[in-house]
Coordinates of C-alpha atoms and ligand atoms in Angstrom, one line a residue:
M1 CA 4.3 -26.6 -2.3
A2 CA 7.9 -26.8 -1.2
D3 CA 8.7 -24.7 1.9
R4 CA 10.2 -21.4 1.1
F5 CA 13.1 -19.5 2.8
A6 CA 14.5 -16.1 2.1
V7 CA 18.0 -14.7 2.5
I8 CA 18.1 -10.9 2.5
L9 CA 21.5 -9.3 1.9
A10 CA 21.9 -6.1 3.9
A11 CA 25.6 -6.1 4.6
G12 CA 26.7 -3.6 1.9
K13 CA 28.4 -0.4 3.0
G14 CA 26.1 2.0 1.1
T15 CA 28.9 4.6 1.0
R16 CA 27.4 6.3 -2.1
M17 CA 24.4 7.4 0.0
K18 CA 26.8 9.8 1.8
S19 CA 24.4 9.6 4.7
P20 CA 24.9 9.1 8.4
R21 CA 22.0 6.6 8.2
A22 CA 22.6 3.1 6.9
K23 CA 21.5 2.7 3.3
V24 CA 18.8 0.0 4.0
L25 CA 17.2 2.2 6.7
H26 CA 16.3 4.9 4.2
E27 CA 12.6 4.9 3.4
V28 CA 10.5 4.6 0.3
G29 CA 6.8 5.2 0.7
G30 CA 7.4 5.6 4.5
R31 CA 8.9 2.2 4.9
T32 CA 12.6 1.3 5.2
L33 CA 14.2 -0.5 2.3
L34 CA 15.0 -3.4 4.7
A35 CA 11.3 -3.6 5.8
W36 CA 10.2 -3.7 2.1
S37 CA 12.4 -6.8 1.5
V38 CA 11.2 -8.5 4.7
A39 CA 7.5 -7.7 3.7
L40 CA 8.2 -9.3 0.3
A41 CA 9.5 -12.4 1.8
A42 CA 6.4 -12.6 4.0
E43 CA 4.2 -12.1 1.0
L44 CA 6.0 -15.0 -0.7
G45 CA 5.1 -17.2 2.3
C46 CA 8.7 -17.8 3.4
K47 CA 8.9 -20.0 6.5
R48 CA 12.0 -18.2 7.6
T49 CA 13.7 -15.0 6.5
I50 CA 17.3 -14.6 7.3
V51 CA 18.8 -11.1 7.1
V52 CA 22.6 -10.8 6.6
V53 CA 24.1 -7.7 8.1
A54 CA 27.6 -6.4 8.5
S55 CA 29.5 -6.7 11.8
D56 CA 29.9 -2.9 12.1
A57 CA 26.2 -1.9 11.5
P58 CA 24.4 -1.8 14.9
D59 CA 21.4 0.2 13.6
T60 CA 20.8 -2.2 10.8
T61 CA 21.2 -5.1 13.1
A62 CA 18.8 -3.7 15.6
A63 CA 16.2 -2.9 12.9
A64 CA 16.6 -6.4 11.4
R65 CA 16.2 -8.1 14.8
K66 CA 12.9 -6.2 15.2
L67 CA 11.7 -7.2 11.8
V68 CA 12.6 -10.9 11.7
G69 CA 13.6 -11.8 15.3
P70 CA 17.2 -12.1 16.7
D71 CA 17.6 -15.8 15.6
N72 CA 17.1 -14.8 12.0
V73 CA 19.8 -12.1 11.8
V74 CA 23.3 -13.3 10.8
I75 CA 26.5 -11.4 10.5
Q76 CA 28.8 -11.4 7.5
R77 CA 32.2 -10.7 9.1
Q78 CA 33.8 -9.1 6.0
P79 CA 32.3 -7.8 2.8
L80 CA 33.9 -10.5 0.6
G81 CA 31.1 -10.6 -2.0
T82 CA 27.5 -11.6 -2.5
A83 CA 28.2 -15.4 -2.4
N84 CA 30.1 -14.9 0.9
A85 CA 27.1 -12.9 2.2
V86 CA 24.6 -15.7 1.4
D87 CA 27.0 -18.2 2.9
A88 CA 26.6 -16.4 6.3
A89 CA 23.1 -17.9 6.4
R90 CA 24.4 -21.4 6.1
E91 CA 24.2 -22.3 9.8
A92 CA 20.8 -20.6 10.3
L93 CA 19.4 -22.6 7.4
D94 CA 21.1 -25.8 8.3
G95 CA 18.6 -28.6 7.9
A96 CA 16.1 -26.4 6.1
D97 CA 14.4 -28.3 3.3
G98 CA 12.8 -26.5 0.4
Q99 CA 13.5 -23.5 -1.8
V100 CA 15.5 -20.4 -1.0
I101 CA 15.2 -17.0 -2.6
V102 CA 18.0 -14.4 -2.3
L103 CA 16.9 -10.8 -2.1
Y104 CA 18.9 -7.6 -1.9
A105 CA 17.8 -5.2 0.9
D106 CA 18.6 -2.2 -1.4
T107 CA 16.1 -3.3 -4.0
P108 CA 12.7 -2.4 -2.4
L109 CA 10.1 -2.7 -5.1
V110 CA 10.3 -6.2 -6.4
P111 CA 6.7 -7.4 -6.9
P112 CA 5.8 -10.8 -5.4
S113 CA 4.6 -11.9 -8.9
A114 CA 8.1 -11.5 -10.3
C115 CA 9.5 -13.8 -7.6
E116 CA 6.7 -16.3 -8.2
Q117 CA 8.1 -16.7 -11.7
A118 CA 11.4 -17.7 -10.3
F119 CA 9.8 -20.3 -8.0
A120 CA 7.7 -21.5 -10.9
A121 CA 10.8 -22.1 -13.0
L122 CA 12.2 -24.3 -10.1
D123 CA 8.9 -26.2 -10.0
G124 CA 9.2 -26.6 -13.7
G125 CA 12.5 -28.4 -13.5
A126 CA 15.2 -25.7 -13.4
S127 CA 17.7 -26.0 -10.6
I128 CA 18.4 -22.3 -10.3
C129 CA 16.6 -19.3 -11.5
V130 CA 17.5 -15.6 -11.6
L131 CA 15.3 -12.6 -12.3
G132 CA 16.5 -10.6 -15.3
F133 CA 15.4 -7.4 -17.0
S134 CA 16.3 -5.4 -20.1
A135 CA 18.4 -2.5 -18.8
T136 CA 18.2 1.0 -20.4
L137 CA 21.8 1.5 -19.1
P138 CA 23.3 -2.0 -18.6
N139 CA 26.9 -0.8 -17.8
R140 CA 27.6 -2.1 -14.3
Y141 CA 25.1 -5.0 -14.2
G142 CA 25.9 -8.6 -14.6
R143 CA 24.8 -9.9 -18.0
L144 CA 22.6 -12.9 -18.5
I145 CA 23.9 -15.0 -21.3
L146 CA 21.2 -17.3 -22.8
E147 CA 21.4 -20.5 -24.8
D148 CA 19.5 -20.7 -28.1
D149 CA 16.7 -22.5 -26.3
G150 CA 16.4 -19.6 -23.8
A151 CA 18.0 -21.5 -20.9
L152 CA 20.5 -19.5 -18.8
Q153 CA 24.1 -20.3 -19.7
A154 CA 26.0 -17.9 -17.4
I155 CA 26.0 -14.6 -15.6
V156 CA 29.0 -12.6 -16.5
E157 CA 29.9 -9.6 -14.3
A158 CA 30.5 -6.4 -16.3
G159 CA 34.1 -6.4 -15.2
E160 CA 34.8 -9.8 -16.7
A161 CA 32.6 -9.5 -19.8
T162 CA 33.9 -9.6 -23.4
P163 CA 32.9 -6.7 -25.7
D164 CA 30.3 -9.0 -27.3
Q165 CA 28.8 -9.9 -23.9
L166 CA 28.7 -6.2 -22.9
Q167 CA 26.3 -5.7 -25.9
V168 CA 23.8 -7.8 -24.1
D169 CA 21.2 -5.7 -22.3
F170 CA 19.5 -8.6 -20.4
C171 CA 20.8 -8.0 -16.9
N172 CA 20.8 -9.7 -13.5
S173 CA 18.5 -8.1 -11.0
G174 CA 20.2 -10.0 -8.1
V175 CA 17.1 -12.0 -7.2
M176 CA 18.0 -15.7 -7.3
A177 CA 16.1 -18.9 -6.3
A178 CA 17.3 -22.5 -5.9
P179 CA 16.7 -25.5 -3.7
V180 CA 18.2 -24.7 -0.2
K181 CA 20.5 -27.7 -0.2
L182 CA 21.8 -27.2 -3.7
M183 CA 22.5 -23.5 -3.1
F184 CA 24.6 -24.1 0.0
E185 CA 26.4 -27.0 -1.7
L186 CA 27.3 -24.8 -4.7
L187 CA 28.4 -21.9 -2.5
R188 CA 31.3 -24.1 -1.2
E189 CA 32.6 -24.2 -4.7
V190 CA 32.7 -20.5 -5.4
N191 CA 36.2 -18.9 -5.4
N192 CA 37.3 -15.3 -5.7
Q193 CA 39.5 -15.6 -8.8
N194 CA 38.0 -12.6 -10.6
A195 CA 38.4 -8.9 -11.4
K196 CA 37.2 -7.8 -8.0
N197 CA 38.6 -10.7 -5.9
E198 CA 35.1 -11.2 -4.6
Y199 CA 33.0 -14.3 -4.1
Y200 CA 30.3 -13.8 -6.7
L201 CA 26.8 -15.3 -6.1
T202 CA 26.4 -15.2 -9.9
D203 CA 29.0 -18.0 -10.2
L204 CA 26.4 -20.4 -9.0
V205 CA 24.8 -20.5 -12.5
G206 CA 28.0 -21.8 -14.1
L207 CA 28.6 -24.2 -11.2
A208 CA 25.1 -25.7 -11.5
R209 CA 25.5 -26.2 -15.3
R210 CA 28.8 -28.0 -14.8
R211 CA 26.8 -30.5 -12.8
G212 CA 24.4 -30.9 -15.8
L213 CA 21.7 -29.0 -14.0
R214 CA 19.4 -26.5 -15.8
A215 CA 19.5 -22.8 -15.1
A216 CA 16.7 -20.4 -16.0
A217 CA 16.2 -16.6 -16.2
A218 CA 12.7 -15.2 -15.6
R219 CA 12.0 -11.7 -17.0
C220 CA 10.7 -8.7 -15.0
E221 CA 10.4 -5.0 -15.6
E222 CA 13.3 -2.7 -15.0
R223 CA 11.4 -0.4 -12.6
D224 CA 10.5 -3.4 -10.5
V225 CA 14.2 -4.2 -9.7
Q226 CA 15.7 -0.7 -9.4
G227 CA 18.4 -0.8 -6.8
V228 CA 19.2 2.1 -4.4
N229 CA 22.8 3.1 -4.2
S230 CA 22.6 6.9 -4.0
Q231 CA 20.2 9.6 -2.9
I232 CA 19.3 10.1 -6.5
E233 CA 18.4 6.4 -6.9
L234 CA 16.5 6.6 -3.6
A235 CA 14.4 9.4 -5.1
A236 CA 13.9 7.4 -8.3
A237 CA 12.7 4.4 -6.2
E238 CA 10.3 6.8 -4.4
R239 CA 9.0 8.0 -7.8
A240 CA 8.6 4.4 -9.0
F241 CA 6.7 3.5 -5.8
Q242 CA 4.5 6.6 -6.1
E243 CA 3.6 5.8 -9.7
R244 CA 2.8 2.3 -8.8
A245 CA 0.7 3.2 -5.7
R246 CA -1.3 5.8 -7.6
E247 CA -2.0 3.4 -10.4
A248 CA -3.1 0.8 -7.9
V249 CA -5.6 3.2 -6.1
M250 CA -6.9 4.5 -9.4
T251 CA -7.4 1.0 -10.8
N252 CA -9.3 0.4 -7.6
G253 CA -11.7 3.3 -8.3
V254 CA -10.1 6.4 -6.7
T255 CA -10.5 9.6 -8.7
M256 CA -7.4 11.8 -8.9
T257 CA -7.3 14.9 -11.1
A258 CA -3.5 15.3 -10.9
P259 CA -2.1 12.0 -9.6
E260 CA 1.5 13.1 -10.1
T261 CA 1.0 15.7 -7.3
V262 CA -0.5 13.2 -4.8
F263 CA 1.9 11.3 -2.5
L264 CA 1.0 8.1 -0.8
S265 CA 2.5 5.8 1.8
W266 CA 2.9 2.1 1.6
D267 CA -0.1 1.6 3.9
T268 CA -2.5 4.3 2.6
K269 CA -6.0 3.0 2.2
L270 CA -8.3 4.9 -0.2
A271 CA -11.6 3.2 -0.8
P272 CA -13.2 3.1 -4.3
G273 CA -15.1 6.4 -4.8
V274 CA -12.7 8.6 -2.9
T275 CA -11.8 11.8 -4.8
V276 CA -8.4 13.4 -4.3
E277 CA -7.7 16.9 -5.6
P278 CA -4.1 18.0 -6.6
Y279 CA -1.3 18.3 -4.1
V280 CA -2.2 16.1 -1.2
V281 CA 0.2 14.2 1.0
F282 CA -0.8 11.0 2.7
G283 CA 1.6 10.1 5.5
L284 CA 1.6 6.8 7.3
G285 CA -1.6 5.2 8.7
V286 CA -4.3 7.0 6.7
S287 CA -7.6 5.3 5.7
I288 CA -10.4 7.0 3.8
E289 CA -13.9 5.6 3.1
S290 CA -15.8 5.8 -0.1
G291 CA -17.3 9.1 -1.2
A292 CA -15.0 11.3 0.8
T293 CA -13.4 14.3 -1.1
I294 CA -9.9 15.5 -0.2
K295 CA -9.3 19.0 -1.4
S296 CA -5.9 20.4 -2.4
F297 CA -2.9 21.1 -0.2
S298 CA -3.9 18.8 2.6
H299 CA -1.5 16.7 4.7
F300 CA -2.6 13.7 6.8
T301 CA -0.9 11.3 9.2
S302 CA -2.5 8.4 11.1
A303 CA -6.0 9.7 10.4
K304 CA -9.4 8.3 9.4
I305 CA -12.0 9.9 7.2
A306 CA -15.4 8.4 6.9
Q307 CA -17.9 8.2 4.0
G308 CA -18.9 11.4 2.3
A309 CA -16.7 13.7 4.4
E310 CA -15.1 16.8 2.8
V311 CA -11.7 17.7 3.9
G312 CA -9.5 20.6 2.8
P313 CA -8.2 22.6 1.1
F314 CA -5.3 23.3 3.4
T315 CA -6.3 20.8 6.2
R316 CA -3.8 19.1 8.4
L317 CA -4.9 15.9 10.1
R318 CA -2.5 14.6 12.7
P319 CA -2.4 11.2 14.6
G320 CA -5.8 10.2 16.0
A321 CA -7.9 12.5 13.9
S322 CA -11.1 10.8 12.9
I323 CA -13.5 12.6 10.7
G324 CA -17.1 11.3 10.7
R325 CA -19.5 10.7 7.9
N326 CA -20.4 13.8 5.9
A327 CA -18.4 16.0 8.2
H328 CA -16.6 19.1 6.7
I329 CA -13.1 20.2 7.7
G330 CA -11.9 23.3 5.9
N331 CA -9.0 25.5 5.3
F332 CA -6.3 26.0 7.8
V333 CA -7.9 23.6 10.3
E334 CA -5.5 21.3 12.3
V335 CA -7.1 18.3 13.9
K336 CA -5.1 16.0 16.3
N337 CA -6.5 13.2 18.4
V338 CA -10.1 14.3 18.0
A339 CA -13.1 12.4 16.8
V340 CA -15.3 14.6 14.7
G341 CA -18.9 13.4 14.6
E342 CA -21.3 12.8 11.7
G343 CA -22.1 16.0 9.8
A344 CA -20.1 18.3 12.1
K345 CA -18.3 21.2 10.6
A346 CA -15.0 23.1 11.3
N347 CA -14.6 25.1 8.2
H348 CA -12.0 27.7 8.9
L349 CA -8.8 28.5 10.8
S350 CA -9.0 26.2 13.9
Y351 CA -7.0 24.0 16.1
L352 CA -8.9 20.9 17.5
G353 CA -6.6 18.9 19.7
D354 CA -7.5 16.1 22.1
G355 CA -11.2 15.6 22.4
E356 CA -14.4 15.0 20.5
V357 CA -16.9 17.0 18.6
G358 CA -20.4 15.5 18.5
A359 CA -22.6 15.0 15.5
G360 CA -24.0 18.1 13.8
S361 CA -21.9 20.6 15.8
N362 CA -20.5 23.7 14.2
I363 CA -17.1 25.0 15.2
G364 CA -16.7 28.6 14.2
A365 CA -13.8 30.2 12.5
G366 CA -10.7 30.7 14.7
T367 CA -11.8 28.3 17.5
I368 CA -8.9 26.9 19.5
F369 CA -8.9 23.9 21.8
C370 CA -6.5 25.0 24.5
N371 CA -5.3 21.5 25.3
Y372 CA -1.9 22.0 26.9
D373 CA -0.7 23.7 30.1
G374 CA 2.9 23.3 29.4
F375 CA 3.0 19.9 31.2
F376 CA -0.1 17.9 30.5
K377 CA -2.8 17.6 27.8
Y378 CA -6.5 17.8 28.5
R379 CA -9.6 16.9 26.5
T380 CA -12.3 19.1 25.1
V381 CA -15.6 17.3 24.8
I382 CA -18.3 18.9 22.7
G383 CA -21.7 17.3 22.5
K384 CA -24.1 17.1 19.6
N385 CA -25.5 20.1 17.8
V386 CA -23.3 22.5 19.7
F387 CA -22.6 25.9 18.1
V388 CA -19.2 27.4 18.9
G389 CA -19.0 31.1 17.9
S390 CA -16.0 32.3 16.0
N391 CA -12.7 33.1 17.8
S392 CA -13.5 31.1 20.9
A393 CA -10.9 29.6 23.2
L394 CA -12.0 26.5 24.9
V395 CA -9.7 25.9 27.9
A396 CA -9.5 22.1 28.5
P397 CA -10.4 20.0 30.4
I398 CA -13.9 21.2 29.4
T399 CA -17.3 19.8 28.4
I400 CA -19.8 21.6 26.3
S401 CA -23.1 19.7 26.4
D402 CA -25.6 19.0 23.6
G403 CA -27.3 21.9 22.0
A404 CA -25.3 24.6 23.8
Y405 CA -24.2 27.9 22.2
I406 CA -20.9 29.7 22.8
G407 CA -20.9 33.4 22.1
A408 CA -18.2 34.5 19.7
A409 CA -14.8 35.4 21.1
S410 CA -15.5 33.7 24.4
V411 CA -12.8 32.2 26.6
I412 CA -14.6 29.2 28.1
T413 CA -13.1 27.8 31.3
E414 CA -16.2 26.2 32.8
D415 CA -18.4 23.4 31.6
V416 CA -21.5 24.5 29.7
Q417 CA -24.9 22.8 30.3
P418 CA -27.2 21.5 27.5
D419 CA -28.9 24.2 25.5
A420 CA -27.3 27.0 27.5
L421 CA -25.7 30.1 26.0
A422 CA -22.2 30.7 27.4
L423 CA -20.7 34.2 27.0
A424 CA -17.2 34.9 28.4
R425 CA -16.1 38.3 27.1
G426 CA -16.3 41.9 28.0
R427 CA -19.9 43.3 27.8
Q428 CA -20.3 45.9 25.0
S429 CA -20.9 49.5 25.9
A430 CA -21.4 52.5 23.6
K431 CA -21.0 56.3 24.2
S432 CA -23.2 58.1 21.9
G433 CA -21.6 60.9 19.9
W434 CA -18.1 60.2 21.3
A435 CA -16.4 59.7 17.9
K436 CA -17.6 63.0 16.5
G437 CA -16.3 65.0 19.6
F438 CA -13.0 63.2 19.4
R439 CA -12.4 64.0 15.7
E440 CA -13.2 67.7 16.3
K441 CA -10.8 67.9 19.2
Q442 CA -7.9 66.2 17.4
S443 CA -8.2 68.1 14.2
A444 CA -8.3 71.4 16.1
A445 CA -5.1 70.5 17.9
K446 CA -3.4 69.5 14.6
K447 CA -4.3 72.8 13.0
A448 CA -2.9 74.7 15.9
G449 CA 0.3 72.7 15.7
K450 CA -0.2 71.3 19.2
K451 CA 0.7 67.7 19.8
P452 CA -1.1 65.7 22.6
K453 CA 1.1 64.5 25.3
G454 CA 3.1 61.4 24.2
A455 CA 2.6 61.9 20.5
V456 CA 5.7 61.8 18.2
Ligands
UD1_1 C1 25.3 -7.6 -8.1 C2 25.4 -8.8 -9.0 C3 25.1 -8.3 -10.5 C4 23.8 -7.7 -10.6 C5 23.7 -6.5 -9.6 C6 22.3 -6.0 -9.5 C7 27.1 -10.3 -8.1 C8 28.5 -10.7 -8.1 N1 26.7 -9.3 -8.9 O1 26.4 -6.7 -8.5 O2 25.2 -9.5 -11.3 O3 23.5 -7.2 -11.9 O4 24.0 -7.0 -8.2 O5 22.2 -4.9 -8.7 O6 26.3 -10.8 -7.2 N2 26.4 -7.5 -0.3 C9 26.6 -8.0 1.0 N3 27.9 -8.4 1.2 C10 28.9 -8.4 0.3 C11 28.6 -7.8 -0.9 C12 27.3 -7.4 -1.2 O7 25.7 -8.1 1.8 O8 30.0 -8.8 0.7 C13 25.0 -7.0 -0.6 C14 24.9 -5.5 -0.8 O9 24.6 -4.9 0.4 C15 23.8 -5.4 -1.8 C16 23.9 -6.7 -2.6 O10 24.6 -7.6 -1.8 O11 22.5 -5.4 -1.2 C17 24.6 -6.5 -4.0 O12 25.9 -6.1 -3.8 P1 26.7 -5.2 -4.7 O13 28.1 -5.1 -4.3 O14 25.9 -3.9 -4.9 O15 26.6 -6.0 -6.1 P2 26.9 -5.5 -7.6 O16 28.3 -5.3 -7.8 O17 26.0 -4.3 -7.8
CA2 CA1 24.6 -2.8 -6.4

């Protein structure tokens, strides 16, 4: 296989986003548009990926450097058009031998399989190949004009197209592949004599054909090459990503009763045999093993759930939450940085932060791990088969050993030994007959029109 290289164009202004953030740093499925393109190039096995950024975009430049390394970020001095942008990678790819694919950083959801078709066309003898799609609204896209034999004759930008050409709905996605040397040779011949006075990358097709070379168009689906130019299109891309991600997990054996209400991230891992009820949000870094059930209205970030566990409804799992096999975490329970052991339960209204809960332990309703003193955080370590009574405050750092019981409503500030009962609350006392006497006294005062001292 020929070596592959990628040039990612990220130098556009993105003014239509109307956002203080650079367009390509907006996210779909929890990953920036730029990172999506870089990941695509990696999936295609590109030996080097060059990102083209504008000279006045420090945030994009910094993000690109992190993703591909400083040597692979090049600057387009002025936004003179897509051909000029690719040309900015000329020096970086000097001496590179193989095939290059041009990707737009604002087109996040191109599947690797679509790009593979473009490379396959090159391997099949075409000198240049673009990815095209049938557009529902072709208006501003470049039109792909085909020969009778299906070869690509030209790409005509909407601004230069004849009325007949505007009728064509087969449009240019922007993804283009060619041998590296040929692409940079042809780029020297592009001029800006056109409606926008820009250097059009799309001119490469005509220039290649003038040399007697063959150009091809591969076909992909519209939703795969949706570009992001506005907040509305960003939301549309998110929708497309979510649909695709849900389809992928369901194809893989995940049960979802209302998939349209479940939100996934690009790295969400749901094993076959997971059940997800309606209205669940998976933030970044979540993985769930087979047989786990996620009940409605739950929100997870950087959390793990093991086989057979039941989580939700209304559970919040924050970074470092790890829910063991067959454990139950119920409504209004927040777990952060706590490993919950096999078969343990915290079913109602609790905060478990920084610590561990041993296998088989039961955390009563309203239990709070008091993990923070305003400056530092401390761990709460609960052993196996511990029973924590309802409404207990466990003041960390603290260890409650195997088999211990905590009486309800205790404020526990000292370690509890194995199998001990710890009580830390006022002792109950009862005054017999007191209530009856009280009622008699008060009702007599009321009848007499006398208010006790302080009453209003
Ligand atoms: C381009 C294509 C058009 C295609 C459409 C698909 C050309 C001439 N036209 O049009 O055929 O249908 O994309 O969306 O290529 N960019 C730079 N520097 C520049 C100009 C653009 O980096 O000087 C980047 C932009 O950030 C963007 C991409 O190139 O990621 C496309 O640029 P844009 O101006 O949006 O091209 P279109 O006019 O939409
Ligand atoms: Ca565009």
